[in-house]
mmCIF file of C-alpha atoms in Angstrom:
data_model
loop_
_atom_site.group_PDB
_atom_site.id
_atom_site.type_symbol
_atom_site.label_atom_id
_atom_site.label_comp_id
_atom_site.label_asym_id
_atom_site.label_seq_id
_atom_site.Cartn_x
_atom_site.Cartn_y
_atom_site.Cartn_z
ATOM 1 C CA MET A 1 5.221 0.161 132.817
ATOM 2 C CA ILE A 2 6.294 1.769 129.789
ATOM 3 C CA ARG A 3 2.610 1.905 128.668
ATOM 4 C CA THR A 4 2.083 4.055 131.568
ATOM 5 C CA LYS A 5 4.503 6.348 130.997
ATOM 6 C CA LYS A 6 3.427 6.677 127.396
ATOM 7 C CA TYR A 7 -0.185 7.327 127.868
ATOM 8 C CA PHE A 8 1.098 9.824 130.976
ATOM 9 C CA VAL A 9 3.161 12.468 128.290
ATOM 10 C CA LEU A 10 0.508 11.784 125.829
ATOM 11 C CA GLY A 11 -2.204 13.423 128.825
ATOM 12 C CA MET A 12 0.586 15.610 130.094
ATOM 13 C CA MET A 13 0.383 16.749 125.874
ATOM 14 C CA VAL A 14 -3.403 17.319 125.496
ATOM 15 C CA LEU A 15 -3.662 18.886 129.014
ATOM 16 C CA VAL A 16 -1.064 21.205 129.351
ATOM 17 C CA PRO A 17 -1.952 22.984 125.909
ATOM 18 C CA LEU A 18 -5.965 23.075 127.683
ATOM 19 C CA VAL A 19 -5.335 24.679 130.667
ATOM 20 C CA SER A 20 -2.514 27.299 128.890
ATOM 21 C CA ILE A 21 -5.711 28.230 126.896
ATOM 22 C CA ALA A 22 -7.853 28.373 130.352
ATOM 23 C CA THR A 23 -5.483 30.926 132.025
ATOM 24 C CA TRP A 24 -5.593 32.602 128.770
ATOM 25 C CA PHE A 25 -9.048 32.792 128.969
ATOM 26 C CA VAL A 26 -8.753 33.664 132.192
ATOM 27 C CA TRP A 27 -6.773 36.501 132.151
ATOM 28 C CA GLU A 28 -8.312 38.402 129.073
ATOM 29 C CA LYS A 29 -11.517 38.031 131.444
ATOM 30 C CA ASN A 30 -9.834 39.502 133.775
ATOM 31 C CA ALA A 31 -7.735 42.395 132.016
ATOM 32 C CA ILE A 32 -10.554 43.469 130.364
ATOM 33 C CA LYS A 33 -12.380 44.696 134.121
ATOM 34 C CA PHE A 34 -8.304 45.529 135.015
ATOM 35 C CA TYR A 35 -8.830 47.786 131.841
ATOM 36 C CA SER A 36 -12.613 49.018 132.124
ATOM 37 C CA ARG A 37 -11.894 50.108 135.986
ATOM 38 C CA ARG A 38 -8.853 52.629 134.994
ATOM 39 C CA ALA A 39 -10.636 53.780 132.110
ATOM 40 C CA TYR A 40 -13.328 54.495 133.920
ATOM 41 C CA THR A 41 -10.717 56.160 137.314
ATOM 42 C CA ALA A 42 -8.929 58.210 134.042
ATOM 43 C CA TRP A 43 -12.373 59.042 132.492
ATOM 44 C CA LYS A 44 -13.270 60.478 135.690
ATOM 45 C CA ALA A 45 -10.271 62.617 136.740
ATOM 46 C CA GLY A 46 -10.201 64.432 133.324
ATOM 47 C CA GLU A 47 -7.401 62.270 131.609
ATOM 48 C CA TYR A 48 -9.339 61.186 128.250
ATOM 49 C CA ASP A 49 -5.972 60.243 125.981
ATOM 50 C CA LYS A 50 -4.673 58.126 128.819
ATOM 51 C CA ALA A 51 -8.700 56.805 129.090
ATOM 52 C CA ILE A 52 -8.470 56.236 125.934
ATOM 53 C CA ARG A 53 -5.160 53.643 125.752
ATOM 54 C CA LEU A 54 -6.865 51.889 128.147
ATOM 55 C CA TYR A 55 -9.952 51.604 125.602
ATOM 56 C CA ASP A 56 -8.036 50.423 123.232
ATOM 57 C CA GLU A 57 -6.328 47.425 125.863
ATOM 58 C CA ILE A 58 -9.928 46.489 125.837
ATOM 59 C CA LEU A 59 -11.527 46.583 121.987
ATOM 60 C CA ARG A 60 -7.668 44.670 121.262
ATOM 61 C CA ARG A 61 -8.843 41.952 122.894
ATOM 62 C CA ASP A 62 -12.469 42.198 122.027
ATOM 63 C CA PRO A 63 -13.397 44.358 118.534
ATOM 64 C CA SER A 64 -17.216 43.832 119.258
ATOM 65 C CA ARG A 65 -17.741 45.211 122.508
ATOM 66 C CA ALA A 66 -19.898 48.538 121.599
ATOM 67 C CA GLN A 67 -20.570 50.163 124.652
ATOM 68 C CA THR A 68 -16.126 50.772 124.594
ATOM 69 C CA LEU A 69 -16.300 52.251 121.405
ATOM 70 C CA VAL A 70 -18.997 54.366 122.589
ATOM 71 C CA ASN A 71 -16.709 55.342 126.072
ATOM 72 C CA ARG A 72 -13.546 55.270 123.783
ATOM 73 C CA GLY A 73 -15.663 57.813 121.279
ATOM 74 C CA SER A 74 -17.023 60.073 124.359
ATOM 75 C CA ALA A 75 -13.228 60.045 124.714
ATOM 76 C CA TYR A 76 -12.038 61.054 121.683
ATOM 77 C CA SER A 77 -14.878 64.112 121.704
ATOM 78 C CA ARG A 78 -13.722 65.600 125.111
ATOM 79 C CA ILE A 79 -9.852 66.009 123.754
ATOM 80 C CA GLY A 80 -11.428 67.999 120.471
ATOM 81 C CA GLN A 81 -10.981 64.983 117.706
ATOM 82 C CA CYS A 82 -14.346 64.188 115.886
ATOM 83 C CA GLU A 83 -13.340 62.694 113.543
ATOM 84 C CA LYS A 84 -12.488 59.248 115.158
ATOM 85 C CA ALA A 85 -15.274 59.932 117.603
ATOM 86 C CA ILE A 86 -17.874 59.674 114.803
ATOM 87 C CA SER A 87 -15.721 56.517 113.793
ATOM 88 C CA ASP A 88 -16.483 54.735 116.795
ATOM 89 C CA LEU A 89 -19.940 55.578 117.474
ATOM 90 C CA ASP A 90 -20.983 54.329 113.997
ATOM 91 C CA LYS A 91 -19.007 51.013 114.619
ATOM 92 C CA ALA A 92 -21.148 51.289 118.042
ATOM 93 C CA ILE A 93 -24.407 51.312 116.649
ATOM 94 C CA ILE A 94 -23.943 49.355 113.808
ATOM 95 C CA LEU A 95 -22.673 46.443 115.939
ATOM 96 C CA SER A 96 -26.106 47.366 117.820
ATOM 97 C CA PRO A 97 -28.341 48.854 116.218
ATOM 98 C CA SER A 98 -30.828 48.861 118.740
ATOM 99 C CA GLU A 99 -29.255 50.732 121.307
ATOM 100 C CA TYR A 100 -31.267 54.500 120.161
ATOM 101 C CA TRP A 101 -29.076 56.131 122.699
ATOM 102 C CA TYR A 102 -25.761 55.981 120.806
ATOM 103 C CA LEU A 103 -27.470 58.008 118.143
ATOM 104 C CA GLY A 104 -27.749 60.456 120.479
ATOM 105 C CA ARG A 105 -24.413 60.403 120.958
ATOM 106 C CA ARG A 106 -23.060 60.649 117.862
ATOM 107 C CA GLY A 107 -25.931 63.697 116.905
ATOM 108 C CA GLY A 108 -23.985 65.369 119.793
ATOM 109 C CA VAL A 109 -20.453 65.078 118.693
ATOM 110 C CA TYR A 110 -22.097 66.777 114.799
ATOM 111 C CA GLU A 111 -24.178 69.091 117.698
ATOM 112 C CA GLN A 112 -19.607 69.574 118.427
ATOM 113 C CA MET A 113 -18.644 70.149 114.876
ATOM 114 C CA GLY A 114 -20.884 72.415 113.915
ATOM 115 C CA LYS A 115 -23.041 69.744 111.613
ATOM 116 C CA TYR A 116 -26.111 71.006 112.926
ATOM 117 C CA GLU A 117 -28.088 68.957 109.878
ATOM 118 C CA ARG A 118 -25.869 65.912 110.778
ATOM 119 C CA ALA A 119 -27.126 66.211 114.505
ATOM 120 C CA LEU A 120 -30.893 66.845 114.187
ATOM 121 C CA GLU A 121 -30.571 63.966 111.875
ATOM 122 C CA ASP A 122 -29.871 61.650 114.859
ATOM 123 C CA TYR A 123 -31.292 63.057 117.925
ATOM 124 C CA THR A 124 -34.744 62.534 115.725
ATOM 125 C CA ARG A 125 -33.554 59.440 114.421
ATOM 126 C CA VAL A 126 -33.381 58.865 118.481
ATOM 127 C CA VAL A 127 -37.122 60.170 119.148
ATOM 128 C CA GLU A 128 -38.603 57.863 116.131
ATOM 129 C CA SER A 129 -37.394 54.814 117.828
ATOM 130 C CA GLU A 130 -39.776 52.910 119.950
ATOM 131 C CA VAL A 131 -38.896 54.078 123.458
ATOM 132 C CA THR A 132 -40.782 54.228 126.415
ATOM 133 C CA ALA A 133 -37.960 55.536 129.246
ATOM 134 C CA LYS A 134 -38.956 59.343 130.268
ATOM 135 C CA ILE A 135 -35.801 60.424 130.727
ATOM 136 C CA THR A 136 -35.144 59.856 126.074
ATOM 137 C CA GLN A 137 -38.770 61.270 125.164
ATOM 138 C CA GLY A 138 -38.232 65.061 126.805
ATOM 139 C CA GLN A 139 -34.185 64.654 125.834
ATOM 140 C CA SER A 140 -34.523 64.178 122.521
ATOM 141 C CA PRO A 141 -36.568 67.356 121.429
ATOM 142 C CA LEU A 142 -34.326 69.827 123.862
ATOM 143 C CA ASN A 143 -31.245 68.251 122.073
ATOM 144 C CA ARG A 144 -33.041 69.400 118.413
ATOM 145 C CA GLY A 145 -33.933 72.406 120.390
ATOM 146 C CA ARG A 146 -30.511 72.937 121.367
ATOM 147 C CA VAL A 147 -29.573 72.724 117.984
ATOM 148 C CA LEU A 148 -32.256 74.761 116.305
ATOM 149 C CA ARG A 149 -31.196 77.537 118.510
ATOM 150 C CA LYS A 150 -27.258 77.339 117.043
ATOM 151 C CA MET A 151 -29.001 77.302 113.880
ATOM 152 C CA GLY A 152 -31.161 81.087 114.913
ATOM 153 C CA LYS A 153 -33.762 78.814 114.041
ATOM 154 C CA PHE A 154 -35.529 80.036 117.523
ATOM 155 C CA ALA A 155 -39.280 79.737 116.493
ATOM 156 C CA GLU A 156 -39.077 75.985 115.649
ATOM 157 C CA ALA A 157 -36.062 75.792 118.708
ATOM 158 C CA LYS A 158 -38.982 76.918 121.358
ATOM 159 C CA ASP A 159 -41.421 74.200 119.503
ATOM 160 C CA GLU A 160 -39.338 71.488 119.701
ATOM 161 C CA PHE A 161 -38.735 72.898 123.891
ATOM 162 C CA CYS A 162 -42.736 73.220 124.679
ATOM 163 C CA ALA A 163 -42.598 68.997 123.204
ATOM 164 C CA THR A 164 -39.813 68.590 126.287
ATOM 165 C CA LEU A 165 -42.071 70.096 128.540
ATOM 166 C CA ARG A 166 -45.372 68.237 127.849
ATOM 167 C CA VAL A 167 -43.069 64.836 128.564
ATOM 168 C CA ASP A 168 -42.892 66.065 131.834
ATOM 169 C CA ALA A 169 -43.038 69.459 132.713
ATOM 170 C CA ASN A 170 -42.460 68.784 136.368
ATOM 171 C CA PHE A 171 -38.943 67.217 136.111
ATOM 172 C CA PRO A 172 -36.399 69.493 137.431
ATOM 173 C CA PRO A 173 -33.996 68.572 134.274
ATOM 174 C CA TYR A 174 -36.095 69.727 131.344
ATOM 175 C CA THR A 175 -37.330 72.824 133.551
ATOM 176 C CA ALA A 176 -34.051 74.267 134.409
ATOM 177 C CA SER A 177 -32.429 72.907 130.518
ATOM 178 C CA VAL A 178 -35.534 74.650 128.884
ATOM 179 C CA SER A 179 -36.227 77.587 130.761
ATOM 180 C CA PHE A 180 -31.604 78.098 130.689
ATOM 181 C CA GLU A 181 -32.374 77.718 126.287
ATOM 182 C CA MET A 182 -35.601 79.861 126.050
ATOM 183 C CA GLY A 183 -34.030 81.921 127.721
ATOM 184 C CA LEU A 184 -30.530 82.646 126.456
ATOM 185 C CA ILE A 185 -32.736 82.515 122.623
ATOM 186 C CA HIS A 186 -34.849 86.025 124.663
ATOM 187 C CA PHE A 187 -31.442 87.600 125.656
ATOM 188 C CA CYS A 188 -30.803 86.990 121.726
ATOM 189 C CA GLU A 189 -34.040 88.780 119.907
ATOM 190 C CA GLY A 190 -33.467 91.661 123.186
ATOM 191 C CA GLU A 191 -37.123 90.623 125.506
ATOM 192 C CA TRP A 192 -34.233 92.028 128.657
ATOM 193 C CA LYS A 193 -37.285 90.495 131.309
ATOM 194 C CA ASP A 194 -38.100 87.787 129.565
ATOM 195 C CA ALA A 195 -34.866 86.059 129.514
ATOM 196 C CA VAL A 196 -34.408 87.803 132.972
ATOM 197 C CA GLU A 197 -37.749 85.232 134.314
ATOM 198 C CA CYS A 198 -36.409 82.306 132.199
ATOM 199 C CA PHE A 199 -33.031 82.405 133.766
ATOM 200 C CA SER A 200 -34.578 83.447 136.995
ATOM 201 C CA LYS A 201 -36.272 79.343 136.967
ATOM 202 C CA ALA A 202 -32.996 77.617 135.816
ATOM 203 C CA THR A 203 -31.688 79.002 138.232
ATOM 204 C CA ARG A 204 -34.378 77.782 140.566
ATOM 205 C CA GLY A 205 -34.937 74.224 138.674
ATOM 206 C CA TYR A 206 -31.391 72.292 138.329
ATOM 207 C CA GLN A 207 -28.045 73.041 139.550
ATOM 208 C CA SER A 208 -25.973 70.359 138.318
ATOM 209 C CA PHE A 209 -26.790 70.972 133.999
ATOM 210 C CA SER A 210 -22.696 72.678 132.185
ATOM 211 C CA HIS A 211 -23.964 76.152 131.835
ATOM 212 C CA ASP A 212 -25.424 77.392 135.108
ATOM 213 C CA ARG A 213 -22.282 78.752 136.102
ATOM 214 C CA GLN A 214 -23.384 81.343 133.549
ATOM 215 C CA ILE A 215 -26.334 81.741 134.107
ATOM 216 C CA PRO A 216 -25.532 84.346 137.186
ATOM 217 C CA LEU A 217 -23.964 86.612 134.537
ATOM 218 C CA PHE A 218 -26.205 86.544 132.179
ATOM 219 C CA THR A 219 -28.931 87.107 134.355
ATOM 220 C CA TYR A 220 -26.967 90.910 135.653
ATOM 221 C CA VAL A 221 -26.709 91.523 131.815
ATOM 222 C CA ALA A 222 -30.284 91.227 131.293
ATOM 223 C CA LYS A 223 -31.591 92.360 134.624
ATOM 224 C CA THR A 224 -29.335 95.288 133.937
ATOM 225 C CA LEU A 225 -30.890 96.124 130.180
ATOM 226 C CA ALA A 226 -34.076 95.660 131.692
ATOM 227 C CA GLY A 227 -32.757 99.044 133.915
ATOM 228 C CA GLN A 228 -32.884 96.757 136.889
ATOM 229 C CA ASP A 229 -30.874 95.730 139.863
ATOM 230 C CA GLY A 230 -29.186 92.399 139.120
ATOM 231 C CA ARG A 231 -25.850 93.325 141.571
ATOM 232 C CA VAL A 232 -27.120 91.088 144.566
ATOM 233 C CA ASP A 233 -27.828 87.996 142.390
ATOM 234 C CA LEU A 234 -23.462 88.592 141.287
ATOM 235 C CA GLU A 235 -22.373 88.783 145.218
ATOM 236 C CA ARG A 236 -24.521 86.310 146.314
ATOM 237 C CA TRP A 237 -23.454 84.183 143.079
ATOM 238 C CA SER A 238 -19.716 85.235 144.117
ATOM 239 C CA SER A 239 -19.775 83.892 147.784
ATOM 240 C CA TYR A 240 -21.082 81.148 146.166
ATOM 241 C CA CYS A 241 -17.567 80.419 144.394
ATOM 242 C CA ALA A 242 -15.365 81.069 146.574
ATOM 243 C CA ASN A 243 -15.365 77.259 148.051
ATOM 244 C CA ASN A 244 -16.169 76.124 144.615
ATOM 245 C CA PRO A 245 -13.874 77.717 142.209
ATOM 246 C CA SER A 246 -14.305 75.589 139.321
ATOM 247 C CA TRP A 247 -17.711 78.005 139.379
ATOM 248 C CA HIS A 248 -15.453 80.537 139.329
ATOM 249 C CA LEU A 249 -16.280 83.458 136.348
ATOM 250 C CA PRO A 250 -13.648 86.020 136.941
ATOM 251 C CA ALA A 251 -16.189 88.470 134.138
ATOM 252 C CA VAL A 252 -18.404 88.379 137.693
ATOM 253 C CA ASP A 253 -15.544 89.953 139.637
ATOM 254 C CA LEU A 254 -15.163 92.587 136.782
ATOM 255 C CA PHE A 255 -18.207 93.907 136.356
ATOM 256 C CA LEU A 256 -18.647 93.726 140.770
ATOM 257 C CA GLY A 257 -15.696 96.353 139.933
ATOM 258 C CA GLN A 258 -13.202 93.546 141.956
ATOM 259 C CA THR A 259 -10.385 93.371 138.522
ATOM 260 C CA THR A 260 -9.486 95.198 135.672
ATOM 261 C CA THR A 261 -10.704 93.997 131.818
ATOM 262 C CA ASN A 262 -6.912 92.824 131.455
ATOM 263 C CA GLU A 263 -6.519 90.649 134.635
ATOM 264 C CA MET A 264 -10.365 89.692 133.568
ATOM 265 C CA LEU A 265 -8.592 88.624 130.245
ATOM 266 C CA SER A 266 -5.199 86.765 131.724
ATOM 267 C CA ALA A 267 -7.578 85.118 134.868
ATOM 268 C CA SER A 268 -9.439 83.176 132.223
ATOM 269 C CA THR A 269 -7.729 82.169 129.603
ATOM 270 C CA ASN A 270 -5.563 80.484 132.615
ATOM 271 C CA ASN A 271 -8.714 80.277 135.438
ATOM 272 C CA VAL A 272 -7.075 75.737 135.328
ATOM 273 C CA VAL A 273 -10.126 74.736 137.274
ATOM 274 C CA SER A 274 -12.482 76.045 134.808
ATOM 275 C CA PRO A 275 -14.603 72.936 133.845
ATOM 276 C CA VAL A 276 -14.103 74.188 130.019
ATOM 277 C CA GLY A 277 -11.132 73.994 127.697
ATOM 278 C CA PRO A 278 -9.066 77.362 127.466
ATOM 279 C CA LEU A 279 -10.547 77.867 123.535
ATOM 280 C CA THR A 280 -13.593 78.265 125.204
ATOM 281 C CA ARG A 281 -12.862 80.611 127.876
ATOM 282 C CA THR A 282 -10.734 82.926 125.696
ATOM 283 C CA SER A 283 -14.319 82.833 123.648
ATOM 284 C CA ASP A 284 -16.612 83.668 125.797
ATOM 285 C CA ALA A 285 -14.502 86.070 128.118
ATOM 286 C CA TYR A 286 -14.104 88.448 125.228
ATOM 287 C CA PHE A 287 -18.302 87.843 125.039
ATOM 288 C CA HIS A 288 -18.110 88.850 128.306
ATOM 289 C CA LEU A 289 -16.014 92.213 128.092
ATOM 290 C CA GLY A 290 -18.091 93.172 125.148
ATOM 291 C CA CYS A 291 -20.879 93.109 126.819
ATOM 292 C CA TYR A 292 -19.017 95.201 129.888
ATOM 293 C CA HIS A 293 -18.823 98.056 127.584
ATOM 294 C CA LEU A 294 -21.884 97.138 125.677
ATOM 295 C CA LEU A 295 -23.837 97.772 129.641
ATOM 296 C CA ASN A 296 -20.936 100.849 129.702
ATOM 297 C CA ASN A 297 -22.046 102.025 126.419
ATOM 298 C CA GLU A 298 -18.320 101.356 124.897
ATOM 299 C CA LYS A 299 -20.662 100.613 121.464
ATOM 300 C CA ALA A 300 -17.226 100.338 119.834
ATOM 301 C CA ALA A 301 -14.892 97.777 122.780
ATOM 302 C CA ALA A 302 -18.020 95.878 122.596
ATOM 303 C CA LYS A 303 -17.987 95.699 119.044
ATOM 304 C CA THR A 304 -14.572 94.932 119.228
ATOM 305 C CA CYS A 305 -14.433 92.126 121.996
ATOM 306 C CA PHE A 306 -18.201 90.835 120.155
ATOM 307 C CA GLU A 307 -15.855 90.352 116.095
ATOM 308 C CA ARG A 308 -13.434 88.876 118.659
ATOM 309 C CA CYS A 309 -15.174 86.076 119.429
ATOM 310 C CA ILE A 310 -16.947 85.660 116.672
ATOM 311 C CA SER A 311 -13.548 85.077 114.610
ATOM 312 C CA LEU A 312 -12.437 82.873 117.672
ATOM 313 C CA GLY A 313 -15.582 80.140 115.771
ATOM 314 C CA VAL A 314 -15.517 78.317 119.263
ATOM 315 C CA LEU A 315 -18.822 76.592 117.573
ATOM 316 C CA GLY A 316 -19.429 75.020 122.134
ATOM 317 C CA SER A 317 -19.003 78.733 123.683
ATOM 318 C CA LEU A 318 -22.311 80.501 124.594
ATOM 319 C CA GLY A 319 -20.549 83.910 123.762
ATOM 320 C CA PHE A 320 -19.710 82.808 119.737
ATOM 321 C CA GLN A 321 -23.538 81.318 119.926
ATOM 322 C CA CYS A 322 -24.834 84.774 120.975
ATOM 323 C CA SER A 323 -22.733 87.769 120.014
ATOM 324 C CA PRO A 324 -23.539 87.733 116.683
ATOM 325 C CA TYR A 325 -27.348 88.919 118.224
ATOM 326 C CA VAL A 326 -26.468 91.036 121.285
ATOM 327 C CA LEU A 327 -23.362 92.740 118.762
ATOM 328 C CA LYS A 328 -26.423 94.495 116.537
ATOM 329 C CA PHE A 329 -27.644 96.201 120.384
ATOM 330 C CA CYS A 330 -24.097 97.946 119.351
ATOM 331 C CA GLN A 331 -25.644 100.370 116.683
ATOM 332 C CA ASN A 332 -27.661 102.065 118.671
ATOM 333 C CA ALA A 333 -27.594 105.674 119.738
ATOM 334 C CA GLU A 334 -28.220 104.754 123.314
ATOM 335 C CA VAL A 335 -28.264 101.585 125.569
ATOM 336 C CA SER A 336 -30.389 101.589 128.965
ATOM 337 C CA SER A 337 -28.579 100.456 132.357
ATOM 338 C CA THR A 338 -27.968 100.481 136.082
ATOM 339 C CA HIS A 339 -24.071 99.508 135.597
ATOM 340 C CA ASP A 340 -22.521 101.183 137.415
ATOM 341 C CA ALA A 341 -18.954 101.025 135.341
ATOM 342 C CA SER A 342 -16.659 101.820 138.775
ATOM 343 C CA ALA A 343 -13.645 98.646 137.183
ATOM 344 C CA ARG A 344 -10.984 99.820 134.507
#
């Protein structure tokens, strides 16, 4: 009897720790799934700080999860903490060097930081990887072309966009994105009719890339400077945005004569349903206002707005990227315009 109790006690001494360890492993495994689901939900809701805290919990349990590092890095980049984003992506690339698309993510953060040479290096390394996926083969030259466009190297950018279309000229995300980027180049070079043609192709091609909401305004400005009437396009876009407020640009109301310049600036800054941040909204608003003044032959006012946009230094702002080039048109003696200056 005594011997049986002894064996029972010894068995329990072994079994209880084993059960505790097994329970701990099960909990940790389920905890990672739990935190992953919550992090994904927070990310989709735009709650990036919350997502980062949840990714922290996952990485505390398993620091070797490269995908989680990439996800946390992406969240950091969304709130402007790009150095932390680069640190996470560096670790992910070391852990999973064969995941070539991690390089593309890091290139995107370098691009966001304005470190264009580093971005080009990462995008180039993606191309040089042994990749067979069509979506990646075309995306990398598209990314490189976009960076070169931001650097003002328009001829090289055009070559990259041509390389994108050689992968698949009938793939809507490629054709729309390339058309939009080419439209921006023509816009910056003052080739208004070519810009209109490209923006029109982009609108027909695809409706899901990030700068879609600005196409109607760019098209209107280019059409007006080309002596064409683009008001119908703006009115159609305004009607669409009535049911899709996150796509609305207050500048459209200004060009349609439905608001004043001060009201437009205020509405742009306070447009909380916009998918872009307040600094980008403000930067773009000054660019839009500069275009408005340019179309009205108010060159001094346009110059002031473009210079204000440039001084804000918001790299992700299309207005910041285009203002240095459009600014030169303010020096022209006269701007041919069909715009009706009805709003003040």
